[in-house]
Amino acid sequence: MNRGDGSYSTSAPPDAAETGMRRLKSGMVKRASALLTPIAQRVARDHIGGDTVDDAICVARRLAADDLPNTLGFWPLGDESAREMADQYLASIEALAASGLDGYLSIKPPAVLFDDGLATEMATCAKARNVRLHCDSHGIESVELSHRMIDTMLVHLPPANLGTTLPGRWRRSLEDADWAIERGLSVRVVKGQWPDPEDPDRDMRAGYLEVIDRLAGRARHVAVATHDLSLLAEATSRLRAAGASFEVEAIYGVPMAPVLVWARENGVALRSYVPYGRGFIPNAIGQLRRNPRLAWRVLKGMATRSTGPGSR
């Protein structure tokens, strides 16, 4: 189900009372976002990938000048059809292939409704253009549907060109790690945005490292996706000890300078996740409202106005 903020849910509909409360909250959120979005667009102009894939490619070229490869991720407004989203991804595959950059495309399976036909189209195009695809993580209720879509894509796309994402805060991610390893997929590890309903108080950091340990030395490639330097250091240390293939991923728009400095001092490869599309700012505003500490870090990074890739 489309949430209207660039994210998606496949859960059952709520009861009437819950629906009423959500509508009230949604109205408040929309009014706040209407006020914040124009400000964010002005202040954050140099901190997002832009509205189109061409904008994102321009950002990726700037990052490449500083020896930073990329992954591009389109963030929709949430009212796009599955066909429109697939066309956006197909255009992005073509743009990445034509750019010659070291990059891959991150896609959102719920945005194409996990459709086998659209998955086949994207996988076939990616194989023809030798572009790697990666499935972002969404709510825990969407995992099985995403797995089915990945299996469909694997019929047409070699596992070396396909990846999945595992959140540390989900208990099931350990079994999902085995699932990904069996298929030869690359894996991105994140703390996770949505809680595990069976273990809502699960320690994200501990869970993150459990997933890292399960993947270390067994997965094709691991992307350590975090701006948490202490977690980053521990995770990469464990992967390095296991002789694993790995790199660090940091999101463009969140201050990258500390991660960039750490990565270069420790000889670790760093890749930047470049979000683009009109849905990114509304989604980011929601994230910042829920995480005041992150909001403060972002504002500090913007205020610095450094010309380096770590804070742009």
Short mmCIF file of C-alpha atoms in Angstrom, two decimals:
data_model
loop_
_atom_site.label_atom_id
_atom_site.label_comp_id
_atom_site.label_asym_id
_atom_site.label_seq_id
_atom_site.Cartn_x
_atom_site.Cartn_y
_atom_site.Cartn_z
CA MET A 1 0.00 0.00 0.00
CA ASN A 2 1.25 3.45 -0.91
CA ARG A 3 1.86 5.67 2.11
CA GLY A 4 2.08 8.87 0.05
CA ASP A 5 5.48 9.90 1.42
CA GLY A 6 7.70 7.85 -0.86
CA SER A 7 7.50 4.77 1.39
CA TYR A 8 5.27 1.73 1.12
CA SER A 9 3.45 -0.73 3.33
CA THR A 10 1.97 -4.17 2.68
CA SER A 11 0.35 -4.55 6.11
CA ALA A 12 -3.37 -5.12 6.79
CA PRO A 13 -5.62 -2.04 7.03
CA PRO A 14 -6.07 -0.55 10.55
CA ASP A 15 -9.39 -0.34 12.40
CA ALA A 16 -11.56 2.81 12.26
CA ALA A 17 -10.23 4.42 15.46
CA GLU A 18 -6.64 3.93 14.39
CA THR A 19 -7.48 5.23 10.93
CA GLY A 20 -8.96 8.40 12.41
CA MET A 21 -5.90 9.02 14.55
CA ARG A 22 -3.60 8.42 11.60
CA ARG A 23 -5.56 10.87 9.48
CA LEU A 24 -5.26 13.51 12.20
CA LYS A 25 -1.54 12.93 12.51
CA SER A 26 -1.20 12.82 8.73
CA GLY A 27 -2.90 16.20 8.42
CA MET A 28 -0.55 17.69 10.99
CA VAL A 29 2.46 16.17 9.27
CA LYS A 30 1.38 17.46 5.85
CA ARG A 31 0.91 20.99 7.23
CA ALA A 32 4.31 20.89 8.92
CA SER A 33 5.94 19.49 5.79
CA ALA A 34 4.29 22.19 3.64
CA LEU A 35 6.04 24.78 5.80
CA LEU A 36 9.35 22.95 6.06
CA THR A 37 9.76 21.70 2.50
CA PRO A 38 10.40 25.10 0.79
CA ILE A 39 12.96 25.91 3.49
CA ALA A 40 14.59 22.51 3.13
CA GLN A 41 14.72 22.87 -0.64
CA ARG A 42 16.57 26.19 -0.36
CA VAL A 43 18.94 25.18 2.44
CA ALA A 44 19.60 21.64 1.24
CA ARG A 45 20.15 22.40 -2.45
CA ASP A 46 23.76 21.22 -2.26
CA HIS A 47 22.93 18.24 -0.07
CA ILE A 48 20.59 16.18 -2.28
CA GLY A 49 20.93 14.40 -5.60
CA GLY A 50 18.32 16.52 -7.37
CA ASP A 51 14.95 15.72 -8.93
CA THR A 52 16.08 13.66 -11.92
CA VAL A 53 18.56 10.94 -12.71
CA ASP A 54 20.56 13.47 -14.76
CA ASP A 55 20.87 15.62 -11.63
CA ALA A 56 22.00 12.60 -9.65
CA ILE A 57 24.58 11.68 -12.30
CA CYS A 58 26.01 15.21 -12.02
CA VAL A 59 26.39 14.73 -8.26
CA ALA A 60 27.93 11.30 -8.83
CA ARG A 61 30.48 12.83 -11.20
CA ARG A 62 31.49 15.36 -8.54
CA LEU A 63 31.91 12.53 -6.05
CA ALA A 64 33.91 10.49 -8.57
CA ALA A 65 36.34 13.39 -8.88
CA ASP A 66 37.13 12.73 -5.22
CA ASP A 67 37.45 8.97 -5.84
CA LEU A 68 34.02 8.18 -4.41
CA PRO A 69 31.86 5.64 -6.30
CA ASN A 70 28.08 5.80 -5.94
CA THR A 71 24.78 4.06 -5.74
CA LEU A 72 21.78 6.00 -7.00
CA GLY A 73 18.40 5.69 -5.29
CA PHE A 74 15.18 7.23 -6.64
CA TRP A 75 12.78 8.50 -3.95
CA PRO A 76 9.21 8.83 -5.27
CA LEU A 77 6.46 11.07 -3.98
CA GLY A 78 4.32 8.00 -3.51
CA ASP A 79 1.61 8.59 -6.11
CA GLU A 80 3.52 7.04 -9.01
CA SER A 81 2.18 3.88 -10.63
CA ALA A 82 4.23 0.70 -10.71
CA ARG A 83 4.71 1.23 -14.47
CA GLU A 84 5.99 4.79 -13.90
CA MET A 85 8.41 3.58 -11.25
CA ALA A 86 9.72 0.80 -13.49
CA ASP A 87 10.23 3.30 -16.30
CA GLN A 88 12.15 5.54 -13.90
CA TYR A 89 14.39 2.63 -12.95
CA LEU A 90 14.90 1.62 -16.60
CA ALA A 91 15.94 5.19 -17.45
CA SER A 92 18.32 5.19 -14.49
CA ILE A 93 19.92 1.94 -15.64
CA GLU A 94 20.51 3.48 -19.06
CA ALA A 95 21.91 6.68 -17.54
CA LEU A 96 24.30 4.82 -15.25
CA ALA A 97 25.51 2.63 -18.10
CA ALA A 98 26.10 5.66 -20.33
CA SER A 99 27.92 7.58 -17.57
CA GLY A 100 30.80 5.13 -17.27
CA LEU A 101 30.81 5.77 -13.51
CA ASP A 102 31.49 3.17 -10.84
CA GLY A 103 27.92 2.97 -9.60
CA TYR A 104 24.87 0.79 -9.19
CA LEU A 105 21.14 1.37 -8.85
CA SER A 106 19.15 0.93 -5.64
CA ILE A 107 15.50 0.09 -6.20
CA LYS A 108 12.40 -0.16 -3.97
CA PRO A 109 10.49 -3.41 -4.65
CA PRO A 110 7.17 -2.17 -3.16
CA ALA A 111 7.25 0.77 -5.58
CA VAL A 112 6.80 -1.65 -8.50
CA LEU A 113 4.33 -3.75 -6.48
CA PHE A 114 6.77 -6.69 -6.55
CA ASP A 115 5.52 -7.32 -10.09
CA ASP A 116 7.22 -10.26 -11.83
CA GLY A 117 6.85 -8.73 -15.28
CA LEU A 118 8.39 -5.41 -14.27
CA ALA A 119 11.11 -7.22 -12.33
CA THR A 120 11.95 -9.18 -15.47
CA GLU A 121 12.11 -5.99 -17.54
CA MET A 122 14.50 -4.32 -15.11
CA ALA A 123 16.69 -7.40 -14.72
CA THR A 124 16.91 -7.93 -18.48
CA CYS A 125 17.85 -4.28 -19.06
CA ALA A 126 20.42 -4.36 -16.23
CA LYS A 127 22.03 -7.48 -17.66
CA ALA A 128 22.22 -5.96 -21.14
CA ARG A 129 23.83 -2.79 -19.74
CA ASN A 130 25.96 -4.59 -17.12
CA VAL A 131 24.48 -2.50 -14.30
CA ARG A 132 24.14 -3.86 -10.78
CA LEU A 133 20.76 -3.60 -9.04
CA HIS A 134 20.17 -3.57 -5.31
CA CYS A 135 16.89 -3.89 -3.39
CA ASP A 136 16.41 -1.45 -0.52
CA SER A 137 14.81 -2.60 2.73
CA HIS A 138 11.22 -1.71 3.70
CA GLY A 139 8.77 -2.94 6.30
CA ILE A 140 9.26 -6.45 7.67
CA GLU A 141 5.93 -7.50 6.13
CA SER A 142 7.38 -6.95 2.65
CA VAL A 143 10.42 -9.24 2.99
CA GLU A 144 8.92 -12.40 1.50
CA LEU A 145 7.51 -10.45 -1.45
CA SER A 146 10.92 -8.84 -2.03
CA HIS A 147 12.56 -12.28 -1.89
CA ARG A 148 10.15 -13.56 -4.52
CA MET A 149 10.93 -10.59 -6.74
CA ILE A 150 14.68 -11.12 -6.33
CA ASP A 151 14.30 -14.78 -7.27
CA THR A 152 12.45 -13.67 -10.40
CA MET A 153 15.25 -11.28 -11.27
CA LEU A 154 17.88 -13.96 -10.72
CA VAL A 155 16.43 -15.89 -13.66
CA HIS A 156 17.61 -13.05 -15.91
CA LEU A 157 20.40 -11.34 -13.95
CA PRO A 158 23.52 -13.02 -12.51
CA PRO A 159 23.85 -12.85 -8.70
CA ALA A 160 27.01 -10.77 -9.05
CA ASN A 161 24.74 -7.97 -10.33
CA LEU A 162 22.07 -8.18 -7.66
CA GLY A 163 21.91 -7.34 -3.96
CA THR A 164 19.62 -7.11 -0.96
CA THR A 165 19.47 -5.18 2.32
CA LEU A 166 19.33 -6.57 5.87
CA PRO A 167 18.35 -4.49 8.93
CA GLY A 168 20.14 -5.25 12.19
CA ARG A 169 17.01 -4.63 14.26
CA TRP A 170 15.12 -7.62 12.80
CA ARG A 171 15.60 -11.05 14.35
CA ARG A 172 14.82 -12.71 11.03
CA SER A 173 17.78 -10.97 9.33
CA LEU A 174 20.09 -13.80 10.40
CA GLU A 175 18.03 -16.30 8.42
CA ASP A 176 17.70 -13.80 5.59
CA ALA A 177 21.51 -13.54 5.57
CA ASP A 178 21.69 -17.28 4.92
CA TRP A 179 19.09 -16.86 2.16
CA ALA A 180 21.22 -14.17 0.48
CA ILE A 181 24.43 -16.17 0.88
CA GLU A 182 22.84 -19.23 -0.78
CA ARG A 183 21.97 -17.08 -3.80
CA GLY A 184 25.37 -15.39 -4.03
CA LEU A 185 23.96 -11.90 -3.49
CA SER A 186 25.74 -8.79 -2.28
CA VAL A 187 24.31 -7.55 1.02
CA ARG A 188 23.94 -4.08 2.49
CA VAL A 189 23.60 -4.02 6.29
CA VAL A 190 21.65 -1.17 7.90
CA LYS A 191 20.42 -0.53 11.45
CA GLY A 192 16.84 -0.46 10.17
CA GLN A 193 14.05 2.09 10.12
CA TRP A 194 11.15 -0.16 11.15
CA PRO A 195 11.08 -2.26 14.35
CA ASP A 196 10.58 -6.01 14.53
CA PRO A 197 7.05 -6.57 15.88
CA GLU A 198 8.23 -9.81 17.50
CA ASP A 199 11.18 -8.10 19.18
CA PRO A 200 10.49 -4.32 19.21
CA ASP A 201 13.18 -3.58 21.83
CA ARG A 202 15.92 -5.42 19.97
CA ASP A 203 19.29 -3.67 20.26
CA MET A 204 20.02 -2.36 16.74
CA ARG A 205 23.78 -2.17 17.23
CA ALA A 206 24.05 -5.68 18.64
CA GLY A 207 21.74 -6.98 15.93
CA TYR A 208 23.77 -5.18 13.28
CA LEU A 209 26.96 -6.94 14.40
CA GLU A 210 25.20 -10.30 14.55
CA VAL A 211 24.26 -9.88 10.90
CA ILE A 212 27.83 -8.84 10.06
CA ASP A 213 29.16 -11.97 11.78
CA ARG A 214 26.73 -14.17 9.86
CA LEU A 215 27.84 -12.64 6.54
CA ALA A 216 31.58 -12.33 7.22
CA GLY A 217 33.60 -14.53 4.91
CA ARG A 218 30.42 -16.08 3.42
CA ALA A 219 28.59 -13.35 1.48
CA ARG A 220 29.77 -12.26 -1.95
CA HIS A 221 30.19 -8.64 -0.80
CA VAL A 222 29.05 -6.62 2.20
CA ALA A 223 28.18 -2.92 2.31
CA VAL A 224 28.48 -1.52 5.84
CA ALA A 225 25.88 1.24 5.68
CA THR A 226 26.13 3.52 8.71
CA HIS A 227 27.44 6.92 9.83
CA ASP A 228 28.03 5.53 13.34
CA LEU A 229 31.83 5.54 13.55
CA SER A 230 32.17 3.13 16.48
CA LEU A 231 29.82 0.63 14.85
CA LEU A 232 31.57 1.16 11.54
CA ALA A 233 34.96 0.41 13.07
CA GLU A 234 33.78 -2.77 14.79
CA ALA A 235 31.87 -4.09 11.77
CA THR A 236 34.73 -3.53 9.31
CA SER A 237 37.22 -5.02 11.77
CA ARG A 238 35.19 -8.24 11.90
CA LEU A 239 34.80 -8.36 8.12
CA ARG A 240 38.50 -7.72 7.58
CA ALA A 241 39.44 -10.47 10.03
CA ALA A 242 37.26 -12.89 8.06
CA GLY A 243 38.88 -11.91 4.76
CA ALA A 244 35.54 -10.64 3.46
CA SER A 245 34.93 -8.38 0.48
CA PHE A 246 33.37 -5.20 1.87
CA GLU A 247 33.01 -1.45 1.64
CA VAL A 248 31.36 1.34 3.62
CA GLU A 249 28.28 3.18 2.36
CA ALA A 250 27.31 6.67 3.55
CA ILE A 251 24.26 8.58 2.43
CA TYR A 252 24.80 11.80 0.52
CA GLY A 253 23.04 14.60 2.38
CA VAL A 254 24.00 13.41 5.85
CA PRO A 255 27.42 14.88 6.80
CA MET A 256 29.95 12.46 5.35
CA ALA A 257 33.21 14.13 6.39
CA PRO A 258 33.79 12.05 9.56
CA VAL A 259 33.11 8.80 7.71
CA LEU A 260 35.25 9.88 4.76
CA VAL A 261 38.20 10.79 6.99
CA TRP A 262 37.87 7.55 8.96
CA ALA A 263 37.65 5.43 5.81
CA ARG A 264 40.73 6.98 4.25
CA GLU A 265 42.74 6.75 7.45
CA ASN A 266 41.86 3.07 7.75
CA GLY A 267 42.21 2.11 4.10
CA VAL A 268 38.52 1.22 3.69
CA ALA A 269 36.62 1.78 0.45
CA LEU A 270 33.71 4.23 0.74
CA ARG A 271 30.69 4.54 -1.53
CA SER A 272 28.05 7.28 -1.43
CA TYR A 273 24.32 6.55 -1.64
CA VAL A 274 22.94 9.43 -3.71
CA PRO A 275 19.17 9.88 -3.22
CA TYR A 276 17.28 11.80 -5.85
CA GLY A 277 13.68 12.50 -6.75
CA ARG A 278 10.98 14.83 -5.44
CA GLY A 279 10.08 12.40 -2.67
CA PHE A 280 13.39 12.63 -0.86
CA ILE A 281 12.90 15.91 0.99
CA PRO A 282 9.44 15.08 2.41
CA ASN A 283 10.75 11.68 3.51
CA ALA A 284 13.89 13.24 5.01
CA ILE A 285 11.83 15.79 6.94
CA GLY A 286 9.90 12.92 8.49
CA GLN A 287 13.14 11.20 9.43
CA LEU A 288 14.55 14.36 10.99
CA ARG A 289 11.39 14.97 13.01
CA ARG A 290 11.79 11.49 14.49
CA ASN A 291 15.52 11.91 15.10
CA PRO A 292 16.45 15.36 16.50
CA ARG A 293 20.09 14.36 16.96
CA LEU A 294 20.38 13.53 13.26
CA ALA A 295 18.65 16.82 12.43
CA TRP A 296 21.25 18.70 14.45
CA ARG A 297 24.10 16.89 12.69
CA VAL A 298 22.64 17.69 9.27
CA LEU A 299 22.13 21.35 10.14
CA LYS A 300 25.69 21.62 11.43
CA GLY A 301 26.97 20.04 8.23
CA MET A 302 24.96 22.46 6.11
CA ALA A 303 26.16 25.44 8.13
CA THR A 304 29.77 24.45 7.53
CA ARG A 305 29.31 24.87 3.75
CA SER A 306 32.55 23.06 3.07
CA THR A 307 33.44 22.50 -0.58
CA GLY A 308 34.55 18.92 0.07
CA PRO A 309 32.40 15.87 -0.73
CA GLY A 310 32.00 15.05 2.95
CA SER A 311 29.66 17.94 3.67
CA ARG A 312 28.14 18.82 0.32
#
